[in-house]
Amino acid sequence: MALLQKGIKIDSNNIPQHIAIIMDGNGRWAKRRGLTRSMGHREGARVVKKIIEQAYDIGIRYLTFFAFSNENWARPKAEVDELMRLYLEYLKSAENETNDKNVRVRIIGSREGLSKEIIDQINKIEKGTLNRDRMTLMIALNYGGRQDILQATQKIAEDVRNGVLAIDEITQEEFQRKLYTEDVPDPDLLIRTSGEMRISNFLIWQCSYTEFYFTPVLWPDFTEKDLKEAIIEYQRRNRRFGDVK
Ligand code: IPE
Ligand code: IPE
Ligand code: MG
């Protein structure tokens, strides 16, 4: 946002507790440079690391990245393979990178279709960081919002069938606990890069009262300044939740 005056600071009393990011535009970024889409994804991964550092320093409690959607399997196999290679590499490096930080790592989404290597690495990092509590980093990998709602419904149905849950006990809170995000509070702010203004089946249950921020910046070009601007814009919003204020 070019209008942002210099010197405006993030209000430390109104930090979004949970920021979710749809990092989009890696392919277009690469194309504009005459590079392969893979190179765009590599560059995008570098930005992820930078933004995690910044969010951690600002004091964001939950940070969620959309890394791979259920629908992304439709891409050419070579691109999917390259993305999976990149995620495995990332999950391995994340272990070291979060070592000196109080960051818990969680991977949300379906395990179906992921390689054993990736699943092993997910289990390792989730287990290894389980007791950390300054920031929770969630990576949505093989995730879809509708699929999330369906799998939660299946768990609920199973509980009802097994007699551990009565039908009138199916509340929003109960349902929420069955989603991949479990006890994580809903995103306060959702950022999507690359100029697309849609949710693309991301956290559709969880985003019912989330503030949306769209920027034309392509994900590999996203900087600390862009995150800061998104947070400052969020702080200007008036969240009413249906009430009058
Ligand atoms: C986002 O960038 C990364 C993933 C979806 C994995 P894209 O690959 O969607 O980039 P564009 O939208 O084609 O530019
Ligand atoms: C959304 O981006 C998914 C991720 C960022 C992982 P897409 O590029 O897949 O979304 P569409 O196809 O443009 O809606
Ligand atoms: Mg895209």
GROMACS .gro file of C-alpha atoms and ligand atoms in nm:
model
  274
    1MET     CA    1   0.000   0.000   0.000
    2ALA     CA    2   0.179   0.309  -0.131
    3LEU     CA    3  -0.030   0.541   0.086
    4LEU     CA    4   0.124   0.410   0.402
    5GLN     CA    5   0.295   0.702   0.568
    6LYS     CA    6   0.648   0.654   0.683
    7GLY     CA    7   0.697   0.606   1.049
    8ILE     CA    8   0.366   0.438   1.122
    9LYS     CA    9   0.432   0.158   1.363
   10ILE     CA   10   0.258  -0.162   1.451
   11ASP     CA   11   0.042  -0.111   1.759
   12SER     CA   12   0.175  -0.366   2.004
   13ASN     CA   13  -0.160  -0.375   2.185
   14ASN     CA   14  -0.348  -0.500   1.881
   15ILE     CA   15  -0.130  -0.769   1.728
   16PRO     CA   16  -0.326  -1.029   1.530
   17GLN     CA   17  -0.302  -1.348   1.726
   18HIS     CA   18  -0.320  -1.570   1.417
   19ILE     CA   19  -0.207  -1.478   1.067
   20ALA     CA   20  -0.277  -1.712   0.775
   21ILE     CA   21  -0.104  -1.665   0.442
   22ILE     CA   22  -0.193  -1.789   0.094
   23MET     CA   23   0.143  -1.753  -0.068
   24ASP     CA   24   0.062  -1.725  -0.433
   25GLY     CA   25   0.244  -1.610  -0.744
   26ASN     CA   26   0.562  -1.819  -0.746
   27GLY     CA   27   0.496  -1.935  -1.101
   28ARG     CA   28   0.430  -1.587  -1.237
   29TRP     CA   29   0.734  -1.451  -1.057
   30ALA     CA   30   0.953  -1.709  -1.229
   31LYS     CA   31   0.791  -1.666  -1.568
   32ARG     CA   32   0.857  -1.293  -1.565
   33ARG     CA   33   1.224  -1.369  -1.517
   34GLY     CA   34   1.239  -1.641  -1.778
   35LEU     CA   35   1.297  -1.899  -1.502
   36THR     CA   36   1.127  -2.233  -1.442
   37ARG     CA   37   0.828  -2.248  -1.207
   38SER     CA   38   1.041  -2.460  -0.974
   39MET     CA   39   1.278  -2.173  -0.929
   40GLY     CA   40   0.985  -1.958  -0.827
   41HIS     CA   41   0.893  -2.215  -0.562
   42ARG     CA   42   1.252  -2.221  -0.433
   43GLU     CA   43   1.253  -1.846  -0.402
   44GLY     CA   44   0.917  -1.865  -0.229
   45ALA     CA   45   1.056  -2.104   0.033
   46ARG     CA   46   1.331  -1.854   0.113
   47VAL     CA   47   1.068  -1.588   0.179
   48VAL     CA   48   0.879  -1.823   0.412
   49LYS     CA   49   1.183  -1.846   0.639
   50LYS     CA   50   1.222  -1.469   0.650
   51ILE     CA   51   0.856  -1.409   0.733
   52ILE     CA   52   0.862  -1.670   1.010
   53GLU     CA   53   1.153  -1.485   1.173
   54GLN     CA   54   0.971  -1.155   1.152
   55ALA     CA   55   0.639  -1.290   1.281
   56TYR     CA   56   0.824  -1.449   1.570
   57ASP     CA   57   0.990  -1.120   1.658
   58ILE     CA   58   0.661  -0.930   1.637
   59GLY     CA   59   0.500  -1.179   1.873
   60ILE     CA   60   0.249  -1.348   1.642
   61ARG     CA   61   0.121  -1.654   1.830
   62TYR     CA   62   0.000  -1.857   1.530
   63LEU     CA   63   0.125  -1.839   1.175
   64THR     CA   64  -0.024  -2.059   0.902
   65PHE     CA   65   0.106  -2.102   0.548
   66PHE     CA   66  -0.088  -2.260   0.263
   67ALA     CA   67   0.182  -2.472   0.099
   68PHE     CA   68  -0.012  -2.726  -0.108
   69SER     CA   69  -0.383  -2.760  -0.164
   70ASN     CA   70  -0.576  -3.080  -0.229
   71GLU     CA   71  -0.644  -2.932  -0.572
   72ASN     CA   72  -0.274  -2.875  -0.647
   73TRP     CA   73  -0.239  -3.247  -0.734
   74ALA     CA   74  -0.395  -3.144  -1.066
   75ARG     CA   75  -0.068  -2.976  -1.166
   76PRO     CA   76   0.180  -3.145  -1.403
   77LYS     CA   77   0.351  -3.435  -1.227
   78ALA     CA   78   0.695  -3.279  -1.267
   79GLU     CA   79   0.585  -2.970  -1.076
   80VAL     CA   80   0.415  -3.173  -0.803
   81ASP     CA   81   0.729  -3.386  -0.765
   82GLU     CA   82   0.946  -3.079  -0.739
   83LEU     CA   83   0.714  -2.924  -0.480
   84MET     CA   84   0.720  -3.244  -0.273
   85ARG     CA   85   1.101  -3.247  -0.289
   86LEU     CA   86   1.100  -2.890  -0.168
   87TYR     CA   87   0.863  -2.963   0.122
   88LEU     CA   88   1.075  -3.255   0.235
   89GLU     CA   89   1.385  -3.041   0.222
   90TYR     CA   90   1.202  -2.767   0.407
   91LEU     CA   91   1.072  -2.999   0.679
   92LYS     CA   92   1.424  -3.128   0.734
   93SER     CA   93   1.575  -2.782   0.757
   94ALA     CA   94   1.290  -2.654   0.974
   95GLU     CA   95   1.409  -2.883   1.247
   96ASN     CA   96   1.742  -2.703   1.271
   97GLU     CA   97   1.602  -2.363   1.204
   98THR     CA   98   1.351  -2.376   1.485
   99ASN     CA   99   1.603  -2.528   1.724
  100ASP     CA  100   1.698  -2.202   1.886
  101LYS     CA  101   1.337  -2.083   1.886
  102ASN     CA  102   1.037  -2.161   2.095
  103VAL     CA  103   0.832  -2.266   1.788
  104ARG     CA  104   0.594  -2.554   1.764
  105VAL     CA  105   0.549  -2.692   1.413
  106ARG     CA  106   0.225  -2.853   1.301
  107ILE     CA  107   0.133  -2.981   0.959
  108ILE     CA  108  -0.239  -2.966   0.880
  109GLY     CA  109  -0.407  -3.152   0.598
  110SER     CA  110  -0.449  -3.507   0.481
  111ARG     CA  111  -0.158  -3.750   0.495
  112GLU     CA  112  -0.309  -3.942   0.206
  113GLY     CA  113  -0.095  -3.923  -0.106
  114LEU     CA  114   0.214  -3.796   0.077
  115SER     CA  115   0.531  -4.006   0.061
  116LYS     CA  116   0.644  -4.208   0.362
  117GLU     CA  117   0.955  -3.991   0.380
  118ILE     CA  118   0.747  -3.677   0.415
  119ILE     CA  119   0.510  -3.835   0.667
  120ASP     CA  120   0.805  -3.955   0.877
  121GLN     CA  121   0.955  -3.609   0.873
  122ILE     CA  122   0.620  -3.453   0.968
  123ASN     CA  123   0.587  -3.689   1.265
  124LYS     CA  124   0.942  -3.617   1.371
  125ILE     CA  125   0.912  -3.241   1.368
  126GLU     CA  126   0.566  -3.238   1.527
  127LYS     CA  127   0.684  -3.461   1.806
  128GLY     CA  128   1.012  -3.278   1.852
  129THR     CA  129   0.850  -2.937   1.889
  130LEU     CA  130   0.536  -3.041   2.078
  131ASN     CA  131   0.620  -2.863   2.400
  132ARG     CA  132   0.715  -2.530   2.249
  133ASP     CA  133   0.469  -2.252   2.300
  134ARG     CA  134   0.579  -1.907   2.196
  135MET     CA  135   0.464  -1.945   1.837
  136THR     CA  136   0.283  -2.222   1.653
  137LEU     CA  137   0.382  -2.254   1.291
  138MET     CA  138   0.122  -2.441   1.089
  139ILE     CA  139   0.190  -2.561   0.741
  140ALA     CA  140  -0.114  -2.656   0.538
  141LEU     CA  141   0.015  -2.935   0.319
  142ASN     CA  142  -0.231  -3.140   0.116
  143TYR     CA  143  -0.503  -2.930   0.274
  144GLY     CA  144  -0.852  -2.836   0.159
  145GLY     CA  145  -1.117  -2.655   0.360
  146ARG     CA  146  -1.404  -2.871   0.236
  147GLN     CA  147  -1.201  -3.186   0.297
  148ASP     CA  148  -1.129  -3.057   0.648
  149ILE     CA  149  -1.500  -3.011   0.718
  150LEU     CA  150  -1.572  -3.359   0.579
  151GLN     CA  151  -1.311  -3.535   0.787
  152ALA     CA  152  -1.437  -3.353   1.097
  153THR     CA  153  -1.790  -3.469   1.012
  154GLN     CA  154  -1.668  -3.827   0.983
  155LYS     CA  155  -1.504  -3.808   1.326
  156ILE     CA  156  -1.825  -3.665   1.474
  157ALA     CA  157  -2.034  -3.939   1.309
  158GLU     CA  158  -1.800  -4.201   1.450
  159ASP     CA  159  -1.831  -4.054   1.801
  160VAL     CA  160  -2.210  -4.057   1.770
  161ARG     CA  161  -2.208  -4.414   1.645
  162ASN     CA  162  -1.983  -4.518   1.932
  163GLY     CA  163  -2.215  -4.351   2.178
  164VAL     CA  164  -1.955  -4.105   2.312
  165LEU     CA  165  -2.133  -3.803   2.166
  166ALA     CA  166  -2.503  -3.720   2.161
  167ILE     CA  167  -2.648  -3.537   1.862
  168ASP     CA  168  -2.731  -3.228   2.067
  169GLU     CA  169  -2.369  -3.220   2.181
  170ILE     CA  170  -2.254  -3.139   1.826
  171THR     CA  171  -2.178  -2.775   1.894
  172GLN     CA  172  -1.954  -2.534   1.706
  173GLU     CA  173  -1.685  -2.585   1.972
  174GLU     CA  174  -1.708  -2.963   1.944
  175PHE     CA  175  -1.696  -2.946   1.565
  176GLN     CA  176  -1.400  -2.710   1.575
  177ARG     CA  177  -1.201  -2.952   1.787
  178LYS     CA  178  -1.240  -3.214   1.515
  179LEU     CA  179  -1.097  -2.989   1.242
  180TYR     CA  180  -0.728  -3.019   1.155
  181THR     CA  181  -0.671  -2.690   1.335
  182GLU     CA  182  -0.819  -2.836   1.658
  183ASP     CA  183  -0.762  -2.589   1.943
  184VAL     CA  184  -0.594  -2.319   1.732
  185PRO     CA  185  -0.790  -1.992   1.736
  186ASP     CA  186  -0.934  -1.876   1.403
  187PRO     CA  187  -0.714  -1.653   1.187
  188ASP     CA  188  -0.754  -1.283   1.263
  189LEU     CA  189  -0.585  -1.185   0.939
  190LEU     CA  190  -0.560  -1.368   0.608
  191ILE     CA  191  -0.306  -1.243   0.356
  192ARG     CA  192  -0.312  -1.349  -0.007
  193THR     CA  193  -0.041  -1.239  -0.247
  194SER     CA  194  -0.035  -1.216  -0.627
  195GLY     CA  195  -0.355  -1.018  -0.675
  196GLU     CA  196  -0.596  -1.313  -0.670
  197MET     CA  197  -0.896  -1.235  -0.455
  198ARG     CA  198  -1.029  -1.573  -0.358
  199ILE     CA  199  -0.997  -1.824  -0.078
  200SER     CA  200  -0.914  -2.128  -0.297
  201ASN     CA  201  -1.056  -2.375  -0.044
  202PHE     CA  202  -0.826  -2.264   0.238
  203LEU     CA  203  -0.954  -2.243   0.597
  204ILE     CA  204  -1.318  -2.194   0.498
  205TRP     CA  205  -1.473  -2.283   0.835
  206GLN     CA  206  -1.205  -2.099   1.030
  207CYS     CA  207  -1.215  -1.776   0.826
  208SER     CA  208  -1.580  -1.685   0.885
  209TYR     CA  209  -1.478  -1.364   1.067
  210THR     CA  210  -1.123  -1.322   0.947
  211GLU     CA  211  -1.003  -0.991   0.801
  212PHE     CA  212  -0.882  -1.038   0.442
  213TYR     CA  213  -0.584  -0.855   0.298
  214PHE     CA  214  -0.503  -0.888  -0.070
  215THR     CA  215  -0.184  -0.757  -0.224
  216PRO     CA  216  -0.064  -0.768  -0.586
  217VAL     CA  217   0.291  -0.849  -0.468
  218LEU     CA  218   0.401  -1.192  -0.589
  219TRP     CA  219   0.500  -1.422  -0.303
  220PRO     CA  220   0.876  -1.436  -0.384
  221ASP     CA  221   0.880  -1.053  -0.371
  222PHE     CA  222   0.697  -1.035  -0.036
  223THR     CA  223   0.911  -0.857   0.222
  224GLU     CA  224   0.907  -0.768   0.590
  225LYS     CA  225   0.770  -0.431   0.489
  226ASP     CA  226   0.472  -0.599   0.322
  227LEU     CA  227   0.391  -0.797   0.635
  228LYS     CA  228   0.416  -0.485   0.843
  229GLU     CA  229   0.178  -0.302   0.606
  230ALA     CA  230  -0.071  -0.587   0.622
  231ILE     CA  231  -0.070  -0.577   1.003
  232ILE     CA  232  -0.107  -0.199   1.010
  233GLU     CA  233  -0.401  -0.223   0.770
  234TYR     CA  234  -0.552  -0.493   0.994
  235GLN     CA  235  -0.520  -0.257   1.289
  236ARG     CA  236  -0.730   0.001   1.103
  237ARG     CA  237  -1.017  -0.241   1.058
  238ASN     CA  238  -1.322  -0.233   1.277
  239ARG     CA  239  -1.413  -0.591   1.365
  240ARG     CA  240  -1.776  -0.605   1.457
  241PHE     CA  241  -1.866  -0.975   1.457
  242GLY     CA  242  -2.223  -0.883   1.374
  243ASP     CA  243  -2.254  -0.638   1.663
  244VAL     CA  244  -2.274  -0.258   1.631
  245LYS     CA  245  -1.966  -0.065   1.729
  246IPE     C1  246   0.193  -2.067  -0.513
  246IPE     O1  247   0.239  -2.023  -0.635
  246IPE     C2  248   0.258  -2.196  -0.470
  246IPE     C3  249   0.169  -2.314  -0.477
  246IPE     C4  250   0.042  -2.312  -0.507
  246IPE     C5  251   0.229  -2.441  -0.450
  246IPE     P1  252   0.180  -2.071  -0.773
  246IPE     O2  253   0.256  -2.191  -0.819
  246IPE     O3  254   0.033  -2.092  -0.763
  246IPE     O4  255   0.211  -1.948  -0.866
  246IPE     P2  256   0.120  -1.888  -0.980
  246IPE     O5  257  -0.014  -1.861  -0.919
  246IPE     O6  258   0.111  -1.989  -1.088
  246IPE     O7  259   0.189  -1.763  -1.022
  247IPE     C1  260  -0.366  -2.165  -0.357
  247IPE     O1  261  -0.300  -2.121  -0.470
  247IPE     C2  262  -0.293  -2.279  -0.294
  247IPE     C3  263  -0.162  -2.248  -0.236
  247IPE     C4  264  -0.110  -2.129  -0.224
  247IPE     C5  265  -0.091  -2.361  -0.187
  247IPE     P1  266  -0.340  -2.173  -0.616
  247IPE     O2  267  -0.250  -2.101  -0.709
  247IPE     O3  268  -0.340  -2.320  -0.620
  247IPE     O4  269  -0.491  -2.122  -0.627
  247IPE     P2  270  -0.582  -2.097  -0.755
  247IPE     O5  271  -0.576  -2.219  -0.839
  247IPE     O6  272  -0.524  -1.980  -0.827
  247IPE     O7  273  -0.716  -2.068  -0.698
  248MG      MG  274  -0.127  -1.975  -0.793
   0.00000   0.00000   0.00000
